[in-house]
Coordinates of C-alpha atoms in Angstrom, one line a residue:
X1 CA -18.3 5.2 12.1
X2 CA -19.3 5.2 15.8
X3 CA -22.1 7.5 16.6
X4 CA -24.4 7.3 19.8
X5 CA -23.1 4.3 20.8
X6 CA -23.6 2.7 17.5
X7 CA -21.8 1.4 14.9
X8 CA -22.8 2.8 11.0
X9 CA -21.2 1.9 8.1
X10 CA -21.5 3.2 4.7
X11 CA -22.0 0.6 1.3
X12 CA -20.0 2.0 -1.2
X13 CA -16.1 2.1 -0.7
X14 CA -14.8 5.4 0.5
X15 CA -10.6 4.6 0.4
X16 CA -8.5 6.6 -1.5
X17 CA -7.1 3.6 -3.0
X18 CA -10.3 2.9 -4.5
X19 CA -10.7 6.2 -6.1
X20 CA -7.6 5.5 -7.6
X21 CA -8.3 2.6 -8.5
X22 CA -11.9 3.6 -10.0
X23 CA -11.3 7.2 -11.2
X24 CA -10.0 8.8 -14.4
X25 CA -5.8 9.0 -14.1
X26 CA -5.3 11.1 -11.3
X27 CA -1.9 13.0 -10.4
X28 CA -0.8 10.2 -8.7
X29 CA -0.4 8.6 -12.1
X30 CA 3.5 8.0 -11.9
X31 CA 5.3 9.8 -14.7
X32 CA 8.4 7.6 -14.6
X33 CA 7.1 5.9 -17.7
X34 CA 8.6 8.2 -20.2
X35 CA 6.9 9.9 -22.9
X36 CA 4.5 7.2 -24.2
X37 CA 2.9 6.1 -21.0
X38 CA 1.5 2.7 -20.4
X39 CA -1.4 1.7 -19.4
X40 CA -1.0 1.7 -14.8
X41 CA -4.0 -0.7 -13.8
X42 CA -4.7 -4.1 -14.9
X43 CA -7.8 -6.8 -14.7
X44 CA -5.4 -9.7 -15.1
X45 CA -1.5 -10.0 -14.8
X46 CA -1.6 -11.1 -18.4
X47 CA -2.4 -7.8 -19.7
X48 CA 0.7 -6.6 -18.2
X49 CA 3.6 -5.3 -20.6
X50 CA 6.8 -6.1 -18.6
X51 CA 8.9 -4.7 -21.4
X52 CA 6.9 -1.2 -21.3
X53 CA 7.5 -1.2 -17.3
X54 CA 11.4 0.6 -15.9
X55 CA 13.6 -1.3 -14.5
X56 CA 12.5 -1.0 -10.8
X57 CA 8.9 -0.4 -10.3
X58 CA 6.0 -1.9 -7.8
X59 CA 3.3 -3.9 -8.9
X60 CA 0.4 -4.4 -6.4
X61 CA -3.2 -5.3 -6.0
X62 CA -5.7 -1.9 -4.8
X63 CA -7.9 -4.3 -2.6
X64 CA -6.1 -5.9 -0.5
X65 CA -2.9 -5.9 2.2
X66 CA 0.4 -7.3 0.9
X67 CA -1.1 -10.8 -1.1
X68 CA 0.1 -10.4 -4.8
X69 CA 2.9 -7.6 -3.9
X70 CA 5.7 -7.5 -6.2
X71 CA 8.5 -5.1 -5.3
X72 CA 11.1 -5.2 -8.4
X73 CA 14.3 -3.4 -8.0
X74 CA 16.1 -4.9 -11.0
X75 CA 14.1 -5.9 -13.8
X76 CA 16.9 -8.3 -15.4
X77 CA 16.4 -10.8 -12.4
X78 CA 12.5 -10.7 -12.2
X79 CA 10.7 -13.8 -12.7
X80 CA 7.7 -13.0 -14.7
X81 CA 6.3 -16.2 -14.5
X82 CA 5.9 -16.1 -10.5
X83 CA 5.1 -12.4 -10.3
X84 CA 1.9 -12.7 -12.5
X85 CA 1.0 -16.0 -9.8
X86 CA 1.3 -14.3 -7.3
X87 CA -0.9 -11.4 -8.7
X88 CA -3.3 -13.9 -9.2
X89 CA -3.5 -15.1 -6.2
X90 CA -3.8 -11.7 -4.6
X91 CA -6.8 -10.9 -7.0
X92 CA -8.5 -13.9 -6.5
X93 CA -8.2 -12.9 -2.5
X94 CA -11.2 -11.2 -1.1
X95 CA -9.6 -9.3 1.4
X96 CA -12.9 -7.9 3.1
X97 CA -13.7 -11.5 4.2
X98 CA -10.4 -11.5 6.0
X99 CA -10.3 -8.5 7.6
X100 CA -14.3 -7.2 7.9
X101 CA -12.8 -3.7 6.8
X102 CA -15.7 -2.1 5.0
X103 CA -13.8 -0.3 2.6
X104 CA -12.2 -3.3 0.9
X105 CA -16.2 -4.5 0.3
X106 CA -17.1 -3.6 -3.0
X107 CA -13.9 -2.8 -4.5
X108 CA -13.1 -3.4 -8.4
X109 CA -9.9 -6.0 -8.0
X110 CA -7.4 -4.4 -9.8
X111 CA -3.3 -4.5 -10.8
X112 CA -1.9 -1.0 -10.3
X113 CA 1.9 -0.1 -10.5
X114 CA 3.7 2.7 -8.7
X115 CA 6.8 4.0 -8.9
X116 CA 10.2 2.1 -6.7
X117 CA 11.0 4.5 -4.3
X118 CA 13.7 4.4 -1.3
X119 CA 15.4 6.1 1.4
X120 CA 19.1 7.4 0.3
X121 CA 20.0 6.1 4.1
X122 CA 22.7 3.6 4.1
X123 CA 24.2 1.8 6.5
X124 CA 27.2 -0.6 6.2
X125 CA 26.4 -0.3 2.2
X126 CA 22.8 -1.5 2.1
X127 CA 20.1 1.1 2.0
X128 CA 17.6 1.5 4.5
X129 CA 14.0 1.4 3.8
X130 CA 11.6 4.2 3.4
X131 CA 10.1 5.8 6.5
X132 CA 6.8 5.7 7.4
X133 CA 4.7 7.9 9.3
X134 CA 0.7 7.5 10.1
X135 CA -1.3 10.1 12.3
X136 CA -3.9 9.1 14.5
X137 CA -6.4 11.3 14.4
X138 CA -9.7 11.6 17.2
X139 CA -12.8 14.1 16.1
X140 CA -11.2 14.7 13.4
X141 CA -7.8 16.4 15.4
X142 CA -4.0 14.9 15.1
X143 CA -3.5 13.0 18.6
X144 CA -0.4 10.4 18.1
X145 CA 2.2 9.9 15.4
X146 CA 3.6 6.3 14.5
X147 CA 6.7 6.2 13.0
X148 CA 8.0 2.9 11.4
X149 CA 11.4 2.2 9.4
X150 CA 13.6 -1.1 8.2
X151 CA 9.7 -2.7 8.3
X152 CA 11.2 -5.1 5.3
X153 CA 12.7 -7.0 8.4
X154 CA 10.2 -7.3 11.0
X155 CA 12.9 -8.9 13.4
X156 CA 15.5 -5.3 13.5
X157 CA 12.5 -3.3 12.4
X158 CA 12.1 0.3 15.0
X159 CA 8.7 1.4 15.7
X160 CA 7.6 4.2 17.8
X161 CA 4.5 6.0 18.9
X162 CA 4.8 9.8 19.4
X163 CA 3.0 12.8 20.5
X164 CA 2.7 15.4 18.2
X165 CA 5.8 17.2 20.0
X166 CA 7.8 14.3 18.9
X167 CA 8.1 12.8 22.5
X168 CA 7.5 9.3 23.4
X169 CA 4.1 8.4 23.5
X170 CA 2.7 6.7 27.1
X171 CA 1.9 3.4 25.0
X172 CA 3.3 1.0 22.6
X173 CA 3.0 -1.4 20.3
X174 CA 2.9 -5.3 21.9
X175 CA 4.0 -7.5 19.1

């Protein structure tokens, strides 16, 4: 937080991600389970009950950004052995090191799955990826919108910056 000219930061973790990581089931617990619901966060990919998960889920670590990601969208060709290595490796990452963002401190590592979703969008057969939109907010107030699709492949990928009147925004992104 910048205030006067200085920087402040707060100790304890204030990401949604960690309250649902850290909290009692919360509505965001996925109901695509069925009716005898698993357990959705995990200490160790070990504890994880493949069987028990549907046939296209996500399995990710709450701490960090993308290490120990696995994005299964048919069960029958997963490869159990390298998804829980991978997991591993993203627990054992300490993304807060990495990236000195403060809310990635003190957080509990955890496995937590959510439900595979998609965009119905297809084009020439395959289906496009979700959309995604973040708002940049200043004093609290909406400013810009970025808007972000086909991110699976950074190379056709179309990213945009907007005003909130959906018009072009007078930046853009470098990379």
């Amino acid at each position: 937080v910048l205030q006067d000219g200085k920087y402040y930061r707060f100790e304890k973790p204030t990401a949604p991600k960690v309250e649902l990581a850290e909290g009692d089931r919360t509505q965001a617990k996925v109901s695509w389970y069925g009716e005898n619901p698993t357990d959705d966060r995990w200490d160790d990919p070990e504890e994880i009950d493949f069987d028990a998960l549907p046939d296209r889920f996500v399995l990710k670590c709450n701490h960090n950004s993308g290490l120990g990601m696995c994005i299964c969208k048919d069960k029958s060709k997963l490869d159990i052995p390298k998804v829980k290595k991978e997991l591993q490796r993203g627990l054992e990452e300490d993304y807060f090191i990495i990236s000195r963002e403060w809310p990635y401190k003190n957080v509990k590592r955890r496995i937590i799955a959510e439900q595979y979703i998609e965009d119905s969008e297809t084009v020439n057969d395959v289906v496009q990826g979700l959309i995604d939109y973040k708002f940049y907010c200043f004093n609290g107030k909406p400013q810009f919108l970025y808007v972000s699709k086909g991110l699976d492949n950074h190379a056709t990928a179309r990213i945009s910056f907007l005003t909130l009147d959906w018009e072009f925004a007078p930046f853009e992104r470098s990379d």
